[in-house]
XYZ file of C-alpha atoms in Angstrom:
336
model
C 20.785 50.203 -69.390
C 20.668 48.982 -65.793
C 22.988 45.888 -65.337
C 20.884 42.709 -63.896
C 22.311 41.792 -60.635
C 21.780 38.147 -59.681
C 20.014 37.537 -56.554
C 22.233 36.650 -53.609
C 22.280 32.930 -52.943
C 23.034 31.021 -49.559
C 26.144 28.699 -49.637
C 24.940 24.880 -49.396
C 27.201 24.497 -46.509
C 25.271 27.118 -44.514
C 22.040 25.318 -45.128
C 23.681 22.087 -43.857
C 24.661 24.075 -40.797
C 21.272 25.094 -40.049
C 19.699 21.527 -40.525
C 22.559 20.248 -38.198
C 21.619 22.717 -35.652
C 18.055 21.905 -35.700
C 18.909 18.153 -35.485
C 20.939 18.754 -32.431
C 18.395 20.896 -30.747
C 15.643 18.245 -31.496
C 17.848 15.558 -30.066
C 18.543 17.488 -26.802
C 14.978 18.110 -26.439
C 14.170 14.390 -26.989
C 16.826 13.472 -24.546
C 15.384 16.035 -21.743
C 11.761 14.568 -22.367
C 12.861 11.142 -21.858
C 15.276 11.680 -18.862
C 13.288 14.047 -16.805
C 9.632 13.701 -15.803
C 7.580 17.007 -15.215
C 6.797 18.023 -11.662
C 5.143 14.970 -10.066
C 1.644 15.566 -9.394
C 0.250 15.627 -5.858
C 2.007 16.140 -2.660
C 5.817 14.972 -2.613
C 6.803 12.511 0.162
C 9.025 15.425 1.667
C 6.123 17.824 1.742
C 3.800 15.093 3.564
C 6.486 14.562 6.186
C 7.355 11.014 4.692
C 10.968 9.814 4.832
C 10.409 6.603 2.436
C 13.936 5.162 3.458
C 13.375 5.670 7.270
C 9.767 4.356 7.090
C 10.658 1.164 5.191
C 13.804 0.514 7.327
C 11.497 0.836 10.492
C 8.692 -1.438 9.116
C 11.673 -3.997 8.363
C 12.632 -3.932 12.003
C 9.318 -3.615 13.661
C 7.401 -6.666 15.264
C 10.123 -9.093 14.834
C 9.417 -10.136 18.559
C 6.253 -10.537 20.386
C 7.122 -7.416 22.478
C 5.653 -3.994 21.502
C 7.978 -2.050 19.498
C 8.397 1.707 19.311
C 8.744 3.166 15.908
C 9.800 6.987 15.386
C 8.226 8.275 12.063
C 6.487 11.582 12.721
C 3.702 13.016 10.529
C 0.704 10.786 11.271
C -2.540 12.724 11.090
C -6.169 12.156 11.788
C -8.559 14.407 9.960
C -11.969 14.531 8.443
C -15.246 14.056 10.190
C -15.943 11.056 12.729
C -17.537 7.936 11.248
C -20.375 8.260 13.838
C -21.209 6.626 17.185
C -20.543 2.843 17.432
C -20.714 0.193 20.052
C -17.463 0.488 21.708
C -15.440 -2.673 22.589
C -12.865 -1.051 25.128
C -9.130 -1.448 24.610
C -7.812 -3.867 27.130
C -6.600 -2.526 30.234
C -4.238 -5.654 30.859
C -2.640 -8.248 28.722
C -5.118 -10.968 27.638
C -4.398 -14.522 26.577
C -5.903 -17.591 25.319
C -9.534 -17.745 24.321
C -10.447 -14.558 25.941
C -7.665 -12.776 23.802
C -9.008 -14.297 20.472
C -12.602 -13.360 21.414
C -11.653 -9.765 22.313
C -9.538 -9.325 19.072
C -12.392 -10.789 17.006
C -14.802 -8.253 18.718
C -12.446 -5.346 17.852
C -12.039 -6.480 14.411
C -15.741 -6.671 13.711
C -16.010 -3.151 15.305
C -13.182 -1.922 13.160
C -14.950 -3.148 9.878
C -18.044 -1.385 11.088
C -16.146 1.706 11.495
C -14.432 1.563 8.339
C -17.587 0.483 6.173
C -19.327 3.852 7.519
C -16.613 6.083 5.906
C -17.202 7.560 2.605
C -13.414 7.903 1.689
C -9.957 8.001 3.320
C -6.442 8.734 2.282
C -3.181 7.218 3.689
C 0.400 6.311 3.088
C 0.129 2.417 2.150
C 3.235 0.155 2.687
C 3.103 -3.449 1.224
C 5.917 -6.101 1.413
C 4.909 -9.644 0.055
C 6.732 -12.871 -0.704
C 6.257 -14.373 -4.146
C 7.551 -17.833 -4.244
C 10.861 -18.006 -2.313
C 11.423 -14.270 -2.856
C 10.657 -11.439 -0.282
C 9.985 -8.437 -2.292
C 10.871 -4.758 -1.540
C 8.550 -2.762 0.382
C 6.484 -0.510 -1.723
C 5.378 2.901 -0.419
C 2.395 4.467 -1.988
C -0.028 7.345 -1.588
C -3.346 5.842 -1.612
C -6.900 7.335 -2.138
C -9.981 5.253 -1.347
C -13.715 5.854 -1.802
C -16.295 3.296 -0.984
C -19.144 4.163 -3.209
C -18.427 3.144 -6.075
C -15.380 1.386 -4.835
C -12.506 3.302 -6.208
C -8.759 3.612 -5.448
C -5.940 5.566 -6.727
C -2.236 4.639 -5.799
C 0.926 6.433 -6.492
C 4.346 5.081 -5.910
C 6.761 7.131 -3.663
C 9.578 4.661 -3.983
C 10.821 1.819 -6.483
C 9.031 2.499 -9.748
C 8.694 6.197 -8.446
C 5.399 7.994 -9.864
C 3.806 4.859 -11.285
C 0.100 5.519 -10.896
C -2.585 2.971 -10.809
C -6.522 3.763 -10.585
C -9.459 1.482 -10.467
C -13.275 2.705 -10.487
C -15.796 0.063 -10.238
C -18.134 -0.163 -13.179
C -15.741 1.861 -15.474
C -12.975 0.904 -17.933
C -14.310 -2.606 -18.401
C -13.419 -3.646 -15.041
C -9.749 -2.997 -15.694
C -7.320 -0.905 -13.604
C -5.575 2.140 -15.562
C -1.626 1.876 -14.948
C 0.727 4.634 -15.746
C 4.386 3.246 -15.398
C 6.753 5.523 -13.873
C 10.338 6.793 -14.971
C 11.368 6.265 -18.649
C 8.715 3.378 -19.262
C 5.952 5.861 -18.394
C 7.126 8.568 -20.779
C 7.454 6.036 -23.801
C 4.443 3.783 -23.160
C 0.596 4.942 -23.065
C -1.472 4.073 -20.141
C -2.077 0.523 -19.664
C -5.421 -1.301 -19.223
C -4.758 -4.273 -16.785
C -7.249 -6.940 -15.400
C -6.617 -6.908 -11.770
C -7.096 -10.568 -11.245
C -4.918 -11.443 -14.586
C -1.670 -12.959 -14.726
C 0.274 -9.777 -15.299
C -1.196 -7.992 -12.469
C -0.775 -11.097 -9.936
C 2.798 -11.601 -10.944
C 3.539 -8.592 -8.310
C 1.311 -9.353 -5.741
C -0.501 -12.050 -3.555
C -3.840 -10.511 -3.625
C -5.810 -8.719 -6.366
C -5.243 -5.054 -6.109
C -9.031 -4.572 -5.925
C -8.834 -6.030 -2.365
C -6.405 -3.045 -1.285
C -7.658 -0.871 1.722
C -8.836 -1.214 5.264
C -12.423 -2.635 4.583
C -11.104 -5.536 2.525
C -8.222 -5.975 5.355
C -10.438 -6.126 8.165
C -13.103 -8.375 6.496
C -10.202 -10.825 5.591
C -8.865 -10.814 9.161
C -12.388 -11.375 10.812
C -12.589 -14.528 8.675
C -9.341 -15.984 10.009
C -10.242 -14.915 13.466
C -13.689 -16.734 13.386
C -11.999 -19.962 12.380
C -9.483 -19.605 15.319
C -12.260 -18.940 17.925
C -14.142 -22.108 16.558
C -11.114 -24.327 17.098
C -9.010 -22.514 19.716
C -6.894 -25.593 20.651
C -3.564 -25.418 19.383
C -3.549 -21.657 19.031
C -1.650 -19.168 21.270
C -3.056 -15.772 21.291
C -1.970 -12.749 23.329
C -2.954 -9.160 23.196
C -0.505 -6.709 24.590
C -1.819 -3.320 25.705
C 0.173 0.035 25.271
C 2.423 -0.562 22.259
C 3.226 2.061 19.673
C 3.418 2.451 15.904
C 4.415 5.523 14.576
C 4.383 7.364 17.701
C 0.677 6.320 18.028
C -0.675 4.274 21.050
C -1.729 0.673 19.781
C -2.553 -2.576 21.096
C -0.473 -5.434 19.796
C -1.947 -8.827 19.075
C 0.289 -11.944 18.498
C -1.347 -15.261 17.310
C 0.873 -18.456 16.839
C -0.273 -21.836 15.483
C 1.164 -25.148 16.682
C 0.715 -27.040 13.179
C -0.105 -26.347 9.538
C -3.523 -28.096 10.016
C -4.770 -25.283 12.028
C -3.645 -22.535 9.734
C -2.379 -23.629 6.387
C -1.708 -19.802 5.214
C 0.256 -18.538 8.094
C 2.212 -19.988 11.266
C 2.154 -16.581 12.998
C 0.256 -13.210 12.696
C 0.740 -9.970 14.400
C -1.029 -6.872 13.950
C -1.308 -3.245 15.641
C -4.686 -1.756 16.441
C -4.599 1.891 16.714
C -6.185 2.957 20.135
C -7.742 6.289 18.820
C -8.935 5.061 15.224
C -9.871 1.375 16.506
C -8.542 0.014 13.358
C -5.613 -2.207 12.450
C -2.719 -0.178 11.117
C 0.007 -2.823 10.860
C -0.290 -6.519 10.125
C 2.575 -9.009 9.694
C 2.222 -12.659 8.671
C 4.812 -15.238 8.832
C 4.730 -18.711 6.858
C 5.634 -22.271 7.617
C 9.612 -22.759 7.428
C 9.154 -26.129 5.376
C 7.265 -24.206 2.630
C 9.811 -21.340 2.242
C 12.952 -22.210 0.639
C 16.120 -20.830 2.516
C 14.253 -20.247 5.694
C 16.592 -20.346 8.744
C 14.783 -21.805 11.852
C 17.325 -19.751 14.034
C 15.906 -16.622 12.548
C 12.360 -17.943 12.134
C 10.455 -14.679 11.983
C 13.148 -12.787 9.928
C 13.253 -15.666 7.159
C 9.689 -16.612 7.055
C 7.854 -13.277 6.725
C 5.063 -13.625 3.957
C 3.053 -10.491 4.126
C 3.400 -6.960 5.704
C 0.908 -4.113 5.247
C 0.990 -0.810 6.955
C -1.369 2.259 6.873
C 0.171 5.689 8.082
C -0.752 9.209 7.567
C -4.491 8.170 7.684
C -7.133 10.674 6.995
C -10.685 9.681 7.493
C -13.533 11.482 5.387
C -11.475 14.060 3.763
C -14.079 14.657 1.137
C -12.729 13.125 -1.913
C -14.610 14.339 -5.187
C -15.306 12.485 -8.417
C -12.094 14.304 -9.846
C -10.045 12.459 -7.554
C -11.054 9.413 -9.590
C -11.040 10.847 -13.054
C -8.355 9.706 -15.607
C -8.417 13.131 -17.201
C -7.663 14.967 -14.028
C -4.724 17.259 -14.624
C -3.058 16.036 -11.290
C -2.623 12.596 -12.997
C -0.590 11.310 -15.991
C -3.360 8.626 -17.412
C -4.237 11.298 -20.342
C -0.678 11.558 -21.477
């Protein structure tokens, strides 16, 4: 008779070891998932020729005086088709002052608005620095895509909350923006739906995000300039030809007001108009020192900066598609 041999058994401690190994592996995988993002979508700042640190430093140093300032950031490009023939307001051949300077600047801004309104779309590197209360924020550097019909934009942060993504498409998502935070929060939290005019969105900016872009910028500047031309007295305006911004030829326009009654929002504004593109590419606005806590009269411009917006690496009419503003695009993280 054959003896019965009991089936082999696995010691309990071996089972515990296996469970411990599985737990350690899972914990390691979770740690890696939370600590490391996948390869960022789109073009990296380095591949696009953008040195974020140098760019923000140069913006902080630029235009603090009323003289043209040469910035030395390479990588600007102009691509796509032209927006079509327009009546041309020629760039000034010599410096202009007074009412003639105001009227000339208004005419060029209206021309810029016409030019931009004819574009189907464009991309740019967008830099924004704004004061909220008494605090001047850091300069945000983002990749920007804009389409005019229907109005849509996509932004991706290159510094600060790196890889944060924001998308807005007129007529979609209940009029709200899609926001995917960067870093660890973006890994843990789902895509957020944010009212662009709500308290949460406005906590970080002076103007609604839906006013981003060259069309809204030129429209707002035209409103101020028409007001200036109408009153003129107490306003100093100079147009200085042959300045430079990002190694591109620009005209510099400097406007200063004698008293707050003439311009409650700003004491001084300064903008650069790209000679080739015919559009403003850098705008700086300064407040009244009495309204800004800690403003030092001896360092007036430095301590009263209210807003700064810059557009570099501009590509006009690159031919963006519906997919560029699709939340389910594999190039974006909104569906994750």
